[in-house]
Amino acid sequence: MFPVFTPTHRLLLAALTLVPTRLLCSSSAVPNIPNIAVYFGTKSRYEEVNPHLLQDVLSVNASALRPPPGESCYPVHLTAVIRHGSRFPTVKNIRRIHKLSELIRKDASKSSEGSVGWLRELRSSWEPWYTEEMDGQLVMKGRDDLRFLARRLATLFPSLLSEENMRKGKIRFASSSKHRCVNSMEAFQDGLHQHWSHQDSPPVYRHEVDDELMRFFDRCHGFVEGVENNRTALIEVEKFKHGEEMEALRRRTAEKLGLHFHRLTPDLVEAAFFLCTYELSIKSLHSPWCFLFDESDAKVLEYKSDLKNFWKRSYGHVINSLSSCPLFHHIFRTLDKAGRPRRSTEAAPEPASILIGHAETLLPLVSLLGLYKDQTPPTASNYHSQHGRSFRTSRIVPYAANLLFVLYDCQRGPRLQLLVNEKPEHFPGLHTQNAPLYRDVRATYRHLLDGCDFDKECEGRAQGRGPNTEL
Ligand SMILES: *[C@@H]1O[C@H](CO)[C@@H](O)[C@H](O)[C@H]1NC(C)=O
Ligand SMILES: *[C@@H]1O[C@H](CO)[C@@H](O)[C@H](O)[C@H]1NC(C)=O
């Protein structure tokens, strides 16, 4: 007798071959997921934002798609701007990891016979297995992130991400030139291929590299000179790094490790925290490093990362968001075309556009669109009033984060819905509607549609580089 494979069985088998580490460690005594995993900032797993995926990674919540119930609507276009999946640390952090582990081996006080298990494990058996060639590359789990995202999107939008549209070359695929993005793009196409149950032969990968679109930040001189290479532009981050909350955290951490306070720099504390995040996102491990930090420690480290992203990639300086004008215009030009009335003889519009980039691609665009903008900007001195902030990178840009622009054809004209990480979001000023008329969305962004000139903003005026006074 041959066993009968139901779809659930097949899924289970797929899961077994794809994520062996998760199953291996689920039998260990410690719980799988550190309770601080929701504070990992841009190093968060996608599952922390959508925990139901831990039960069923292919589960799709179709009720998230919400054109007005009284109007007959069908989706005509999807633009997805997606961050690459889980990756290795970059060289800078790999070096810090090695420095930290050396420090602990050599200098941490050995007089802790009765010390707790995780600490003994850190000192005696934890080996830094990261090597410099790993530099930011996509890991196996990162491939899974994109593969499963593709399968869920193909389930949500069967008429757009269809096999026929793929075969006829109607779907646009554009990626940043970085390896982790190109590999993410391939994993996404693997996912589509698997969704159409072509398990055996690999797909013929198709994409264009477009750094003007997906790495606009590198080309914007106003941003590079005014923010990225400008120490004063990130002064709040520097201040917080040496401020009250971080100093206290360093003291506590040094004490736990039996290290002299001065040996454990803020960068090394952060490296220890990153190790906790990497071991979870790469190996699905609850690493001994995680026990160094309680929830309030993790919130301080999350804030540090949010501060950096706020001032370097988001509302902190207007040029950060304006640098994404090329991507903004690209998306709206695509939507304009897809929403235009057509004669029946005309070719159907592009059904889907899959654009893969970085957290540094998504955050400026999110900011240009006016999402997650709080009343008061986060600074080095207002940590305690920022607990309820909506600008939290852990929620906005985990690995495989995505902005989905869904255009519907409806009786009253085209409508646009925005989803962030597969959950409905509202456009600023259009809070009552899940899928406002496309013309109302265009009216909201009229000032950008008529302006937002990359060359002008990025090359010209110095005033675009200063702090954002609209805060
Ligand atoms: C599905 O999405 C809706 C709206 O976002 C939400 O209220 C509901 O809880 C979700 N259901 C599941 C099972 O996640
Ligand atoms: C650096 O940043 C500061 C603070 O935002 C700003 O006043 C200054 O003009 C910037 N320097 C350059 C070269 O853009």
PDB file of C-alpha atoms and ligand atoms in Angstrom, residues 52 61-64 66 422-424, ligand 1:
ATOM      1  CA  HIS A  52      -0.009  31.992  13.236  1.00  0.00           C
ATOM      2  CA  ASN A  61      -6.128  35.080   5.882  1.00  0.00           C
ATOM      3  CA  ALA A  62      -8.350  36.041   2.969  1.00  0.00           C
ATOM      4  CA  SER A  63     -10.423  38.320   5.219  1.00  0.00           C
ATOM      5  CA  ALA A  64      -7.457  40.694   5.091  1.00  0.00           C
ATOM      6  CA  ARG A  66     -11.325  44.041   1.980  1.00  0.00           C
ATOM      7  CA  GLU A 422      -0.031  40.766   4.938  1.00  0.00           C
ATOM      8  CA  LYS A 423      -2.116  42.883   7.318  1.00  0.00           C
ATOM      9  CA  PRO A 424      -4.403  45.730   6.254  1.00  0.00           C
TER      10      PRO A 424
HETATM   11  C1  LIG B   1      -7.674  37.491   9.780  1.00  0.00           C
HETATM   12  O1  LIG B   1      -7.573  38.878   9.539  1.00  0.00           O
HETATM   13  C2  LIG B   1      -8.528  39.639  10.235  1.00  0.00           C
HETATM   14  C3  LIG B   1      -8.348  41.053   9.781  1.00  0.00           C
HETATM   15  O2  LIG B   1      -7.012  41.413   9.664  1.00  0.00           O
HETATM   16  C4  LIG B   1      -8.330  39.476  11.731  1.00  0.00           C
HETATM   17  O3  LIG B   1      -9.308  40.202  12.441  1.00  0.00           O
HETATM   18  C5  LIG B   1      -8.430  38.008  12.089  1.00  0.00           C
HETATM   19  O4  LIG B   1      -8.127  37.818  13.444  1.00  0.00           O
HETATM   20  C6  LIG B   1      -7.458  37.207  11.240  1.00  0.00           C
HETATM   21  N1  LIG B   1      -7.656  35.784  11.476  1.00  0.00           N
HETATM   22  C7  LIG B   1      -6.640  34.960  11.733  1.00  0.00           C
HETATM   23  C8  LIG B   1      -6.993  33.523  11.911  1.00  0.00           C
HETATM   24  O5  LIG B   1      -5.479  35.349  11.807  1.00  0.00           O
END
